[in-house]
Amino acid sequence: MSVCRGCGRAIDWIKTTAGKNMPVDPEPVFVIEGDGRDRFVTDGGAVIVGRVARPEEESRDLPVAFVPHWKTCPNAGDFRRSGRG
Ligand SMILES: [Zn+2]
């Protein structure tokens, strides 16, 4: 666990299958794959595309993945510019 230099929130780093380190929010979410254009990364490092499941849609059958931190960071602009990796 580390801390975002942009906003000070806790973040995790996941190494994607492409070999990049991606900052993510530590809380995983259920993802509806193929029904959106947001990107998520699983704890295995695979990037999947879709959207966050609504609470009533959550199901064990859905993939669980992490939201890239730049989606939620209020200082994403700074963060991207100075981000490492
Ligand atoms: Zn941040």
PDB file of N, CA, C and O and ligand atoms in Angstrom:
ATOM      1  N   MET A   1       0.858  -1.206   0.000  1.00  0.00           N
ATOM      2  CA  MET A   1       0.000   0.000   0.000  1.00  0.00           C
ATOM      3  C   MET A   1       0.882   1.240   0.000  1.00  0.00           C
ATOM      4  O   MET A   1       1.824   1.340   0.746  1.00  0.00           O
ATOM      5  N   SER A   2       0.531   2.186  -0.846  1.00  0.00           N
ATOM      6  CA  SER A   2       1.237   3.453  -0.824  1.00  0.00           C
ATOM      7  C   SER A   2       0.215   4.575  -0.876  1.00  0.00           C
ATOM      8  O   SER A   2      -0.981   4.335  -0.816  1.00  0.00           O
ATOM      9  N   VAL A   3       0.708   5.782  -0.992  1.00  0.00           N
ATOM     10  CA  VAL A   3      -0.163   6.947  -0.920  1.00  0.00           C
ATOM     11  C   VAL A   3       0.003   7.759  -2.186  1.00  0.00           C
ATOM     12  O   VAL A   3       1.109   7.985  -2.662  1.00  0.00           O
ATOM     13  N   CYS A   4      -1.126   8.207  -2.729  1.00  0.00           N
ATOM     14  CA  CYS A   4      -1.087   9.033  -3.931  1.00  0.00           C
ATOM     15  C   CYS A   4      -0.428  10.368  -3.619  1.00  0.00           C
ATOM     16  O   CYS A   4      -0.799  11.045  -2.667  1.00  0.00           O
ATOM     17  N   ARG A   5       0.489  10.759  -4.486  1.00  0.00           N
ATOM     18  CA  ARG A   5       1.143  12.056  -4.274  1.00  0.00           C
ATOM     19  C   ARG A   5       0.248  13.205  -4.681  1.00  0.00           C
ATOM     20  O   ARG A   5       0.490  14.343  -4.316  1.00  0.00           O
ATOM     21  N   GLY A   6      -0.786  12.910  -5.461  1.00  0.00           N
ATOM     22  CA  GLY A   6      -1.695  13.964  -5.883  1.00  0.00           C
ATOM     23  C   GLY A   6      -2.713  14.327  -4.819  1.00  0.00           C
ATOM     24  O   GLY A   6      -2.960  15.496  -4.561  1.00  0.00           O
ATOM     25  N   CYS A   7      -3.344  13.312  -4.200  1.00  0.00           N
ATOM     26  CA  CYS A   7      -4.453  13.588  -3.301  1.00  0.00           C
ATOM     27  C   CYS A   7      -4.254  13.017  -1.905  1.00  0.00           C
ATOM     28  O   CYS A   7      -5.060  13.283  -1.020  1.00  0.00           O
ATOM     29  N   GLY A   8      -3.229  12.219  -1.696  1.00  0.00           N
ATOM     30  CA  GLY A   8      -2.954  11.708  -0.364  1.00  0.00           C
ATOM     31  C   GLY A   8      -3.745  10.475   0.025  1.00  0.00           C
ATOM     32  O   GLY A   8      -3.627   9.992   1.142  1.00  0.00           O
ATOM     33  N   ARG A   9      -4.562   9.955  -0.892  1.00  0.00           N
ATOM     34  CA  ARG A   9      -5.331   8.753  -0.566  1.00  0.00           C
ATOM     35  C   ARG A   9      -4.473   7.496  -0.708  1.00  0.00           C
ATOM     36  O   ARG A   9      -3.503   7.482  -1.459  1.00  0.00           O
ATOM     37  N   ALA A  10      -4.929   6.464  -0.029  1.00  0.00           N
ATOM     38  CA  ALA A  10      -4.237   5.180  -0.134  1.00  0.00           C
ATOM     39  C   ALA A  10      -4.474   4.585  -1.521  1.00  0.00           C
ATOM     40  O   ALA A  10      -5.583   4.611  -2.037  1.00  0.00           O
ATOM     41  N   ILE A  11      -3.430   4.068  -2.095  1.00  0.00           N
ATOM     42  CA  ILE A  11      -3.528   3.382  -3.386  1.00  0.00           C
ATOM     43  C   ILE A  11      -2.704   2.107  -3.341  1.00  0.00           C
ATOM     44  O   ILE A  11      -1.815   1.960  -2.502  1.00  0.00           O
ATOM     45  N   ASP A  12      -3.021   1.221  -4.241  1.00  0.00           N
ATOM     46  CA  ASP A  12      -2.208   0.036  -4.454  1.00  0.00           C
ATOM     47  C   ASP A  12      -1.615   0.115  -5.851  1.00  0.00           C
ATOM     48  O   ASP A  12      -2.148   0.807  -6.716  1.00  0.00           O
ATOM     49  N   TRP A  13      -0.560  -0.627  -6.047  1.00  0.00           N
ATOM     50  CA  TRP A  13       0.041  -0.726  -7.388  1.00  0.00           C
ATOM     51  C   TRP A  13      -0.117  -2.155  -7.874  1.00  0.00           C
ATOM     52  O   TRP A  13       0.185  -3.102  -7.149  1.00  0.00           O
ATOM     53  N   ILE A  14      -0.600  -2.293  -9.085  1.00  0.00           N
ATOM     54  CA  ILE A  14      -0.722  -3.619  -9.682  1.00  0.00           C
ATOM     55  C   ILE A  14       0.094  -3.634 -10.961  1.00  0.00           C
ATOM     56  O   ILE A  14       0.028  -2.699 -11.760  1.00  0.00           O
ATOM     57  N   LYS A  15       0.863  -4.689 -11.126  1.00  0.00           N
ATOM     58  CA  LYS A  15       1.619  -4.832 -12.370  1.00  0.00           C
ATOM     59  C   LYS A  15       0.717  -5.491 -13.401  1.00  0.00           C
ATOM     60  O   LYS A  15       0.221  -6.593 -13.184  1.00  0.00           O
ATOM     61  N   THR A  16       0.492  -4.802 -14.495  1.00  0.00           N
ATOM     62  CA  THR A  16      -0.397  -5.349 -15.514  1.00  0.00           C
ATOM     63  C   THR A  16       0.341  -6.396 -16.344  1.00  0.00           C
ATOM     64  O   THR A  16       1.573  -6.491 -16.309  1.00  0.00           O
ATOM     65  N   THR A  17      -0.457  -7.146 -17.096  1.00  0.00           N
ATOM     66  CA  THR A  17       0.147  -8.163 -17.955  1.00  0.00           C
ATOM     67  C   THR A  17       1.017  -7.530 -19.030  1.00  0.00           C
ATOM     68  O   THR A  17       1.845  -8.203 -19.631  1.00  0.00           O
ATOM     69  N   ALA A  18       0.829  -6.228 -19.268  1.00  0.00           N
ATOM     70  CA  ALA A  18       1.690  -5.518 -20.214  1.00  0.00           C
ATOM     71  C   ALA A  18       2.992  -5.071 -19.562  1.00  0.00           C
ATOM     72  O   ALA A  18       3.840  -4.470 -20.215  1.00  0.00           O
ATOM     73  N   GLY A  19       3.144  -5.343 -18.266  1.00  0.00           N
ATOM     74  CA  GLY A  19       4.389  -5.016 -17.590  1.00  0.00           C
ATOM     75  C   GLY A  19       4.454  -3.621 -17.014  1.00  0.00           C
ATOM     76  O   GLY A  19       5.505  -3.170 -16.581  1.00  0.00           O
ATOM     77  N   LYS A  20       3.304  -2.923 -16.981  1.00  0.00           N
ATOM     78  CA  LYS A  20       3.286  -1.581 -16.409  1.00  0.00           C
ATOM     79  C   LYS A  20       2.733  -1.630 -14.994  1.00  0.00           C
ATOM     80  O   LYS A  20       1.826  -2.410 -14.707  1.00  0.00           O
ATOM     81  N   ASN A  21       3.236  -0.750 -14.161  1.00  0.00           N
ATOM     82  CA  ASN A  21       2.676  -0.623 -12.831  1.00  0.00           C
ATOM     83  C   ASN A  21       1.547   0.385 -12.879  1.00  0.00           C
ATOM     84  O   ASN A  21       1.730   1.529 -13.275  1.00  0.00           O
ATOM     85  N   MET A  22       0.357  -0.059 -12.454  1.00  0.00           N
ATOM     86  CA  MET A  22      -0.816   0.803 -12.507  1.00  0.00           C
ATOM     87  C   MET A  22      -1.284   1.128 -11.097  1.00  0.00           C
ATOM     88  O   MET A  22      -1.462   0.228 -10.285  1.00  0.00           O
ATOM     89  N   PRO A  23      -1.466   2.429 -10.807  1.00  0.00           N
ATOM     90  CA  PRO A  23      -2.010   2.789  -9.496  1.00  0.00           C
ATOM     91  C   PRO A  23      -3.513   2.555  -9.485  1.00  0.00           C
ATOM     92  O   PRO A  23      -4.218   2.945 -10.417  1.00  0.00           O
ATOM     93  N   VAL A  24      -3.999   1.911  -8.446  1.00  0.00           N
ATOM     94  CA  VAL A  24      -5.427   1.608  -8.359  1.00  0.00           C
ATOM     95  C   VAL A  24      -5.953   1.953  -6.969  1.00  0.00           C
ATOM     96  O   VAL A  24      -5.201   1.998  -5.994  1.00  0.00           O
ATOM     97  N   ASP A  25      -7.258   2.173  -6.904  1.00  0.00           N
ATOM     98  CA  ASP A  25      -7.903   2.312  -5.606  1.00  0.00           C
ATOM     99  C   ASP A  25      -7.900   0.948  -4.917  1.00  0.00           C
ATOM    100  O   ASP A  25      -8.082  -0.076  -5.567  1.00  0.00           O
ATOM    101  N   PRO A  26      -7.698   0.942  -3.599  1.00  0.00           N
ATOM    102  CA  PRO A  26      -7.533  -0.353  -2.924  1.00  0.00           C
ATOM    103  C   PRO A  26      -8.793  -1.206  -2.847  1.00  0.00           C
ATOM    104  O   PRO A  26      -8.695  -2.409  -2.623  1.00  0.00           O
ATOM    105  N   GLU A  27      -9.966  -0.601  -3.008  1.00  0.00           N
ATOM    106  CA  GLU A  27     -11.205  -1.364  -2.901  1.00  0.00           C
ATOM    107  C   GLU A  27     -11.607  -1.933  -4.256  1.00  0.00           C
ATOM    108  O   GLU A  27     -11.886  -1.178  -5.179  1.00  0.00           O
ATOM    109  N   PRO A  28     -11.676  -3.248  -4.383  1.00  0.00           N
ATOM    110  CA  PRO A  28     -12.103  -3.815  -5.661  1.00  0.00           C
ATOM    111  C   PRO A  28     -13.596  -3.622  -5.893  1.00  0.00           C
ATOM    112  O   PRO A  28     -14.363  -3.430  -4.946  1.00  0.00           O
ATOM    113  N   VAL A  29     -13.991  -3.673  -7.148  1.00  0.00           N
ATOM    114  CA  VAL A  29     -15.397  -3.513  -7.521  1.00  0.00           C
ATOM    115  C   VAL A  29     -15.800  -4.666  -8.444  1.00  0.00           C
ATOM    116  O   VAL A  29     -14.952  -5.302  -9.064  1.00  0.00           O
ATOM    117  N   PHE A  30     -17.101  -4.913  -8.513  1.00  0.00           N
ATOM    118  CA  PHE A  30     -17.619  -5.843  -9.513  1.00  0.00           C
ATOM    119  C   PHE A  30     -17.731  -5.108 -10.838  1.00  0.00           C
ATOM    120  O   PHE A  30     -18.146  -3.944 -10.876  1.00  0.00           O
ATOM    121  N   VAL A  31     -17.392  -5.793 -11.911  1.00  0.00           N
ATOM    122  CA  VAL A  31     -17.377  -5.166 -13.227  1.00  0.00           C
ATOM    123  C   VAL A  31     -18.334  -5.902 -14.167  1.00  0.00           C
ATOM    124  O   VAL A  31     -18.345  -7.137 -14.218  1.00  0.00           O
ATOM    125  N   ILE A  32     -19.156  -5.114 -14.880  1.00  0.00           N
ATOM    126  CA  ILE A  32     -19.950  -5.658 -15.979  1.00  0.00           C
ATOM    127  C   ILE A  32     -19.094  -5.498 -17.233  1.00  0.00           C
ATOM    128  O   ILE A  32     -18.955  -4.395 -17.761  1.00  0.00           O
ATOM    129  N   GLU A  33     -18.521  -6.568 -17.670  1.00  0.00           N
ATOM    130  CA  GLU A  33     -17.634  -6.484 -18.821  1.00  0.00           C
ATOM    131  C   GLU A  33     -18.416  -6.230 -20.100  1.00  0.00           C
ATOM    132  O   GLU A  33     -19.516  -6.755 -20.289  1.00  0.00           O
ATOM    133  N   GLY A  34     -17.843  -5.427 -20.964  1.00  0.00           N
ATOM    134  CA  GLY A  34     -18.423  -5.222 -22.276  1.00  0.00           C
ATOM    135  C   GLY A  34     -19.591  -4.255 -22.303  1.00  0.00           C
ATOM    136  O   GLY A  34     -20.199  -4.047 -23.342  1.00  0.00           O
ATOM    137  N   ASP A  35     -19.928  -3.653 -21.164  1.00  0.00           N
ATOM    138  CA  ASP A  35     -21.063  -2.726 -21.131  1.00  0.00           C
ATOM    139  C   ASP A  35     -20.599  -1.347 -20.690  1.00  0.00           C
ATOM    140  O   ASP A  35     -21.179  -0.722 -19.827  1.00  0.00           O
ATOM    141  N   GLY A  36     -19.534  -0.899 -21.263  1.00  0.00           N
ATOM    142  CA  GLY A  36     -19.018   0.405 -20.901  1.00  0.00           C
ATOM    143  C   GLY A  36     -17.615   0.529 -21.421  1.00  0.00           C
ATOM    144  O   GLY A  36     -17.094  -0.400 -22.038  1.00  0.00           O
ATOM    145  N   ARG A  37     -17.024   1.681 -21.176  1.00  0.00           N
ATOM    146  CA  ARG A  37     -15.696   1.930 -21.720  1.00  0.00           C
ATOM    147  C   ARG A  37     -14.682   2.218 -20.642  1.00  0.00           C
ATOM    148  O   ARG A  37     -13.590   2.687 -20.928  1.00  0.00           O
ATOM    149  N   ASP A  38     -15.059   1.966 -19.396  1.00  0.00           N
ATOM    150  CA  ASP A  38     -14.079   2.181 -18.335  1.00  0.00           C
ATOM    151  C   ASP A  38     -13.121   0.994 -18.282  1.00  0.00           C
ATOM    152  O   ASP A  38     -13.486  -0.128 -18.574  1.00  0.00           O
ATOM    153  N   ARG A  39     -11.916   1.297 -17.855  1.00  0.00           N
ATOM    154  CA  ARG A  39     -10.927   0.243 -17.734  1.00  0.00           C
ATOM    155  C   ARG A  39     -10.720  -0.119 -16.282  1.00  0.00           C
ATOM    156  O   ARG A  39     -10.725   0.748 -15.412  1.00  0.00           O
ATOM    157  N   PHE A  40     -10.524  -1.376 -16.070  1.00  0.00           N
ATOM    158  CA  PHE A  40     -10.253  -1.898 -14.733  1.00  0.00           C
ATOM    159  C   PHE A  40      -9.113  -2.888 -14.857  1.00  0.00           C
ATOM    160  O   PHE A  40      -8.839  -3.395 -15.932  1.00  0.00           O
ATOM    161  N   VAL A  41      -8.490  -3.152 -13.725  1.00  0.00           N
ATOM    162  CA  VAL A  41      -7.416  -4.138 -13.756  1.00  0.00           C
ATOM    163  C   VAL A  41      -7.666  -5.158 -12.645  1.00  0.00           C
ATOM    164  O   VAL A  41      -7.988  -4.795 -11.518  1.00  0.00           O
ATOM    165  N   THR A  42      -7.561  -6.423 -12.994  1.00  0.00           N
ATOM    166  CA  THR A  42      -7.750  -7.479 -12.000  1.00  0.00           C
ATOM    167  C   THR A  42      -6.490  -7.607 -11.155  1.00  0.00           C
ATOM    168  O   THR A  42      -5.431  -7.088 -11.512  1.00  0.00           O
ATOM    169  N   ASP A  43      -6.622  -8.363 -10.051  1.00  0.00           N
ATOM    170  CA  ASP A  43      -5.421  -8.494  -9.225  1.00  0.00           C
ATOM    171  C   ASP A  43      -4.354  -9.341  -9.910  1.00  0.00           C
ATOM    172  O   ASP A  43      -3.213  -9.344  -9.494  1.00  0.00           O
ATOM    173  N   GLY A  44      -4.743 -10.015 -10.976  1.00  0.00           N
ATOM    174  CA  GLY A  44      -3.755 -10.721 -11.776  1.00  0.00           C
ATOM    175  C   GLY A  44      -3.090  -9.846 -12.830  1.00  0.00           C
ATOM    176  O   GLY A  44      -2.217 -10.303 -13.548  1.00  0.00           O
ATOM    177  N   GLY A  45      -3.529  -8.585 -12.938  1.00  0.00           N
ATOM    178  CA  GLY A  45      -2.899  -7.657 -13.858  1.00  0.00           C
ATOM    179  C   GLY A  45      -3.556  -7.587 -15.232  1.00  0.00           C
ATOM    180  O   GLY A  45      -3.063  -6.888 -16.111  1.00  0.00           O
ATOM    181  N   ALA A  46      -4.666  -8.279 -15.406  1.00  0.00           N
ATOM    182  CA  ALA A  46      -5.356  -8.220 -16.700  1.00  0.00           C
ATOM    183  C   ALA A  46      -6.248  -6.980 -16.736  1.00  0.00           C
ATOM    184  O   ALA A  46      -6.958  -6.682 -15.782  1.00  0.00           O
ATOM    185  N   VAL A  47      -6.185  -6.261 -17.843  1.00  0.00           N
ATOM    186  CA  VAL A  47      -7.033  -5.082 -18.010  1.00  0.00           C
ATOM    187  C   VAL A  47      -8.343  -5.525 -18.650  1.00  0.00           C
ATOM    188  O   VAL A  47      -8.351  -6.217 -19.669  1.00  0.00           O
ATOM    189  N   ILE A  48      -9.469  -5.151 -18.036  1.00  0.00           N
ATOM    190  CA  ILE A  48     -10.769  -5.462 -18.609  1.00  0.00           C
ATOM    191  C   ILE A  48     -11.537  -4.156 -18.807  1.00  0.00           C
ATOM    192  O   ILE A  48     -11.283  -3.162 -18.132  1.00  0.00           O
ATOM    193  N   VAL A  49     -12.472  -4.176 -19.748  1.00  0.00           N
ATOM    194  CA  VAL A  49     -13.217  -2.972 -20.101  1.00  0.00           C
ATOM    195  C   VAL A  49     -14.687  -3.221 -19.815  1.00  0.00           C
ATOM    196  O   VAL A  49     -15.231  -4.274 -20.137  1.00  0.00           O
ATOM    197  N   GLY A  50     -15.328  -2.238 -19.218  1.00  0.00           N
ATOM    198  CA  GLY A  50     -16.746  -2.367 -18.892  1.00  0.00           C
ATOM    199  C   GLY A  50     -17.157  -1.213 -17.999  1.00  0.00           C
ATOM    200  O   GLY A  50     -16.709  -0.096 -18.188  1.00  0.00           O
ATOM    201  N   ARG A  51     -18.020  -1.529 -17.037  1.00  0.00           N
ATOM    202  CA  ARG A  51     -18.426  -0.499 -16.082  1.00  0.00           C
ATOM    203  C   ARG A  51     -18.620  -1.150 -14.722  1.00  0.00           C
ATOM    204  O   ARG A  51     -18.739  -2.374 -14.612  1.00  0.00           O
ATOM    205  N   VAL A  52     -18.677  -0.298 -13.717  1.00  0.00           N
ATOM    206  CA  VAL A  52     -18.894  -0.790 -12.359  1.00  0.00           C
ATOM    207  C   VAL A  52     -20.329  -1.295 -12.242  1.00  0.00           C
ATOM    208  O   VAL A  52     -21.270  -0.636 -12.693  1.00  0.00           O
ATOM    209  N   ALA A  53     -20.502  -2.456 -11.627  1.00  0.00           N
ATOM    210  CA  ALA A  53     -21.835  -2.990 -11.400  1.00  0.00           C
ATOM    211  C   ALA A  53     -22.555  -2.162 -10.339  1.00  0.00           C
ATOM    212  O   ALA A  53     -21.949  -1.720  -9.368  1.00  0.00           O
ATOM    213  N   ARG A  54     -23.858  -1.943 -10.565  1.00  0.00           N
ATOM    214  CA  ARG A  54     -24.654  -1.317  -9.520  1.00  0.00           C
ATOM    215  C   ARG A  54     -24.870  -2.337  -8.402  1.00  0.00           C
ATOM    216  O   ARG A  54     -24.787  -3.539  -8.648  1.00  0.00           O
ATOM    217  N   PRO A  55     -25.172  -1.834  -7.190  1.00  0.00           N
ATOM    218  CA  PRO A  55     -25.308  -2.781  -6.068  1.00  0.00           C
ATOM    219  C   PRO A  55     -26.269  -3.931  -6.362  1.00  0.00           C
ATOM    220  O   PRO A  55     -25.998  -5.081  -6.001  1.00  0.00           O
ATOM    221  N   GLU A  56     -27.381  -3.634  -7.029  1.00  0.00           N
ATOM    222  CA  GLU A  56     -28.346  -4.703  -7.291  1.00  0.00           C
ATOM    223  C   GLU A  56     -27.884  -5.668  -8.376  1.00  0.00           C
ATOM    224  O   GLU A  56     -28.495  -6.712  -8.577  1.00  0.00           O
ATOM    225  N   GLU A  57     -26.823  -5.291  -9.069  1.00  0.00           N
ATOM    226  CA  GLU A  57     -26.295  -6.163 -10.125  1.00  0.00           C
ATOM    227  C   GLU A  57     -25.151  -7.042  -9.637  1.00  0.00           C
ATOM    228  O   GLU A  57     -24.686  -7.922 -10.361  1.00  0.00           O
ATOM    229  N   GLU A  58     -24.674  -6.766  -8.437  1.00  0.00           N
ATOM    230  CA  GLU A  58     -23.488  -7.477  -7.980  1.00  0.00           C
ATOM    231  C   GLU A  58     -23.779  -8.963  -7.846  1.00  0.00           C
ATOM    232  O   GLU A  58     -24.835  -9.356  -7.373  1.00  0.00           O
ATOM    233  N   SER A  59     -22.825  -9.728  -8.289  1.00  0.00           N
ATOM    234  CA  SER A  59     -22.994 -11.175  -8.279  1.00  0.00           C
ATOM    235  C   SER A  59     -21.617 -11.814  -8.238  1.00  0.00           C
ATOM    236  O   SER A  59     -20.640 -11.259  -8.745  1.00  0.00           O
ATOM    237  N   ARG A  60     -21.548 -12.964  -7.629  1.00  0.00           N
ATOM    238  CA  ARG A  60     -20.282 -13.678  -7.578  1.00  0.00           C
ATOM    239  C   ARG A  60     -19.790 -14.097  -8.945  1.00  0.00           C
ATOM    240  O   ARG A  60     -18.637 -14.454  -9.109  1.00  0.00           O
ATOM    241  N   ASP A  61     -20.685 -14.131  -9.901  1.00  0.00           N
ATOM    242  CA  ASP A  61     -20.275 -14.534 -11.242  1.00  0.00           C
ATOM    243  C   ASP A  61     -19.525 -13.429 -11.975  1.00  0.00           C
ATOM    244  O   ASP A  61     -18.914 -13.681 -13.000  1.00  0.00           O
ATOM    245  N   LEU A  62     -19.613 -12.224 -11.466  1.00  0.00           N
ATOM    246  CA  LEU A  62     -18.954 -11.111 -12.153  1.00  0.00           C
ATOM    247  C   LEU A  62     -17.479 -11.064 -11.799  1.00  0.00           C
ATOM    248  O   LEU A  62     -17.087 -11.419 -10.687  1.00  0.00           O
ATOM    249  N   PRO A  63     -16.682 -10.588 -12.748  1.00  0.00           N
ATOM    250  CA  PRO A  63     -15.274 -10.378 -12.420  1.00  0.00           C
ATOM    251  C   PRO A  63     -15.110  -9.245 -11.413  1.00  0.00           C
ATOM    252  O   PRO A  63     -15.879  -8.283 -11.402  1.00  0.00           O
ATOM    253  N   VAL A  64     -14.137  -9.403 -10.552  1.00  0.00           N
ATOM    254  CA  VAL A  64     -13.800  -8.379  -9.568  1.00  0.00           C
ATOM    255  C   VAL A  64     -12.498  -7.741 -10.023  1.00  0.00           C
ATOM    256  O   VAL A  64     -11.561  -8.428 -10.408  1.00  0.00           O
ATOM    257  N   ALA A  65     -12.474  -6.417 -10.000  1.00  0.00           N
ATOM    258  CA  ALA A  65     -11.275  -5.737 -10.468  1.00  0.00           C
ATOM    259  C   ALA A  65     -11.128  -4.403  -9.739  1.00  0.00           C
ATOM    260  O   ALA A  65     -12.006  -3.999  -8.967  1.00  0.00           O
ATOM    261  N   PHE A  66     -10.015  -3.755 -10.001  1.00  0.00           N
ATOM    262  CA  PHE A  66      -9.696  -2.507  -9.323  1.00  0.00           C
ATOM    263  C   PHE A  66      -9.829  -1.331 -10.286  1.00  0.00           C
ATOM    264  O   PHE A  66      -9.535  -1.450 -11.476  1.00  0.00           O
ATOM    265  N   VAL A  67     -10.252  -0.200  -9.736  1.00  0.00           N
ATOM    266  CA  VAL A  67     -10.411   1.020 -10.527  1.00  0.00           C
ATOM    267  C   VAL A  67      -9.068   1.740 -10.583  1.00  0.00           C
ATOM    268  O   VAL A  67      -8.478   2.022  -9.546  1.00  0.00           O
ATOM    269  N   PRO A  68      -8.596   2.035 -11.782  1.00  0.00           N
ATOM    270  CA  PRO A  68      -7.348   2.813 -11.856  1.00  0.00           C
ATOM    271  C   PRO A  68      -7.498   4.125 -11.087  1.00  0.00           C
ATOM    272  O   PRO A  68      -8.523   4.803 -11.201  1.00  0.00           O
ATOM    273  N   HIS A  69      -6.489   4.475 -10.338  1.00  0.00           N
ATOM    274  CA  HIS A  69      -6.640   5.622  -9.451  1.00  0.00           C
ATOM    275  C   HIS A  69      -6.875   6.922 -10.200  1.00  0.00           C
ATOM    276  O   HIS A  69      -7.520   7.822  -9.683  1.00  0.00           O
ATOM    277  N   TRP A  70      -6.373   7.034 -11.408  1.00  0.00           N
ATOM    278  CA  TRP A  70      -6.573   8.318 -12.100  1.00  0.00           C
ATOM    279  C   TRP A  70      -8.041   8.578 -12.425  1.00  0.00           C
ATOM    280  O   TRP A  70      -8.422   9.697 -12.710  1.00  0.00           O
ATOM    281  N   LYS A  71      -8.886   7.522 -12.349  1.00  0.00           N
ATOM    282  CA  LYS A  71     -10.315   7.743 -12.546  1.00  0.00           C
ATOM    283  C   LYS A  71     -10.937   8.477 -11.365  1.00  0.00           C
ATOM    284  O   LYS A  71     -11.943   9.161 -11.505  1.00  0.00           O
ATOM    285  N   THR A  72     -10.398   8.282 -10.198  1.00  0.00           N
ATOM    286  CA  THR A  72     -11.020   8.824  -8.996  1.00  0.00           C
ATOM    287  C   THR A  72     -10.190   9.924  -8.353  1.00  0.00           C
ATOM    288  O   THR A  72     -10.670  10.603  -7.452  1.00  0.00           O
ATOM    289  N   CYS A  73      -8.971  10.106  -8.798  1.00  0.00           N
ATOM    290  CA  CYS A  73      -8.096  11.083  -8.160  1.00  0.00           C
ATOM    291  C   CYS A  73      -8.527  12.500  -8.517  1.00  0.00           C
ATOM    292  O   CYS A  73      -8.656  12.826  -9.698  1.00  0.00           O
ATOM    293  N   PRO A  74      -8.765  13.351  -7.505  1.00  0.00           N
ATOM    294  CA  PRO A  74      -9.143  14.730  -7.819  1.00  0.00           C
ATOM    295  C   PRO A  74      -7.997  15.519  -8.454  1.00  0.00           C
ATOM    296  O   PRO A  74      -8.229  16.562  -9.061  1.00  0.00           O
ATOM    297  N   ASN A  75      -6.798  15.024  -8.327  1.00  0.00           N
ATOM    298  CA  ASN A  75      -5.642  15.709  -8.904  1.00  0.00           C
ATOM    299  C   ASN A  75      -4.993  14.856  -9.987  1.00  0.00           C
ATOM    300  O   ASN A  75      -3.789  14.777 -10.095  1.00  0.00           O
ATOM    301  N   ALA A  76      -5.839  14.218 -10.753  1.00  0.00           N
ATOM    302  CA  ALA A  76      -5.319  13.272 -11.745  1.00  0.00           C
ATOM    303  C   ALA A  76      -4.377  13.937 -12.734  1.00  0.00           C
ATOM    304  O   ALA A  76      -3.449  13.311 -13.219  1.00  0.00           O
ATOM    305  N   GLY A  77      -4.626  15.195 -13.051  1.00  0.00           N
ATOM    306  CA  GLY A  77      -3.749  15.888 -13.991  1.00  0.00           C
ATOM    307  C   GLY A  77      -2.321  15.930 -13.495  1.00  0.00           C
ATOM    308  O   GLY A  77      -1.394  15.512 -14.181  1.00  0.00           O
ATOM    309  N   ASP A  78      -2.168  16.363 -12.258  1.00  0.00           N
ATOM    310  CA  ASP A  78      -0.833  16.394 -11.649  1.00  0.00           C
ATOM    311  C   ASP A  78      -0.241  14.999 -11.603  1.00  0.00           C
ATOM    312  O   ASP A  78       0.913  14.769 -11.890  1.00  0.00           O
ATOM    313  N   PHE A  79      -1.115  14.103 -11.190  1.00  0.00           N
ATOM    314  CA  PHE A  79      -0.672  12.755 -10.924  1.00  0.00           C
ATOM    315  C   PHE A  79      -0.089  12.121 -12.176  1.00  0.00           C
ATOM    316  O   PHE A  79       0.949  11.484 -12.154  1.00  0.00           O
ATOM    317  N   ARG A  80      -0.795  12.319 -13.293  1.00  0.00           N
ATOM    318  CA  ARG A  80      -0.329  11.707 -14.530  1.00  0.00           C
ATOM    319  C   ARG A  80       1.002  12.284 -14.970  1.00  0.00           C
ATOM    320  O   ARG A  80       1.857  11.586 -15.458  1.00  0.00           O
ATOM    321  N   ARG A  81       1.102  13.607 -14.796  1.00  0.00           N
ATOM    322  CA  ARG A  81       2.324  14.260 -15.249  1.00  0.00           C
ATOM    323  C   ARG A  81       3.526  13.771 -14.463  1.00  0.00           C
ATOM    324  O   ARG A  81       4.580  13.537 -15.011  1.00  0.00           O
ATOM    325  N   SER A  82       3.332  13.622 -13.150  1.00  0.00           N
ATOM    326  CA  SER A  82       4.478  13.289 -12.321  1.00  0.00           C
ATOM    327  C   SER A  82       4.525  11.808 -11.971  1.00  0.00           C
ATOM    328  O   SER A  82       5.418  11.377 -11.277  1.00  0.00           O
ATOM    329  N   GLY A  83       3.514  11.060 -12.440  1.00  0.00           N
ATOM    330  CA  GLY A  83       3.438   9.665 -12.039  1.00  0.00           C
ATOM    331  C   GLY A  83       4.641   8.863 -12.477  1.00  0.00           C
ATOM    332  O   GLY A  83       5.215   9.094 -13.527  1.00  0.00           O
ATOM    333  N   ARG A  84       4.961   7.905 -11.662  1.00  0.00           N
ATOM    334  CA  ARG A  84       6.096   7.067 -12.035  1.00  0.00           C
ATOM    335  C   ARG A  84       5.570   5.823 -12.718  1.00  0.00           C
ATOM    336  O   ARG A  84       4.454   5.397 -12.491  1.00  0.00           O
ATOM    337  N   GLY A  85       6.426   5.241 -13.512  1.00  0.00           N
ATOM    338  CA  GLY A  85       6.072   3.963 -14.136  1.00  0.00           C
ATOM    339  C   GLY A  85       5.129   4.161 -15.261  1.00  0.00           C
ATOM    340  O   GLY A  85       4.007   3.778 -15.220  1.00  0.00           O
TER     341      GLY A  85
HETATM  342 ZN    ZN B   1      -4.808  10.708  -6.093  1.00  0.00          ZN
END
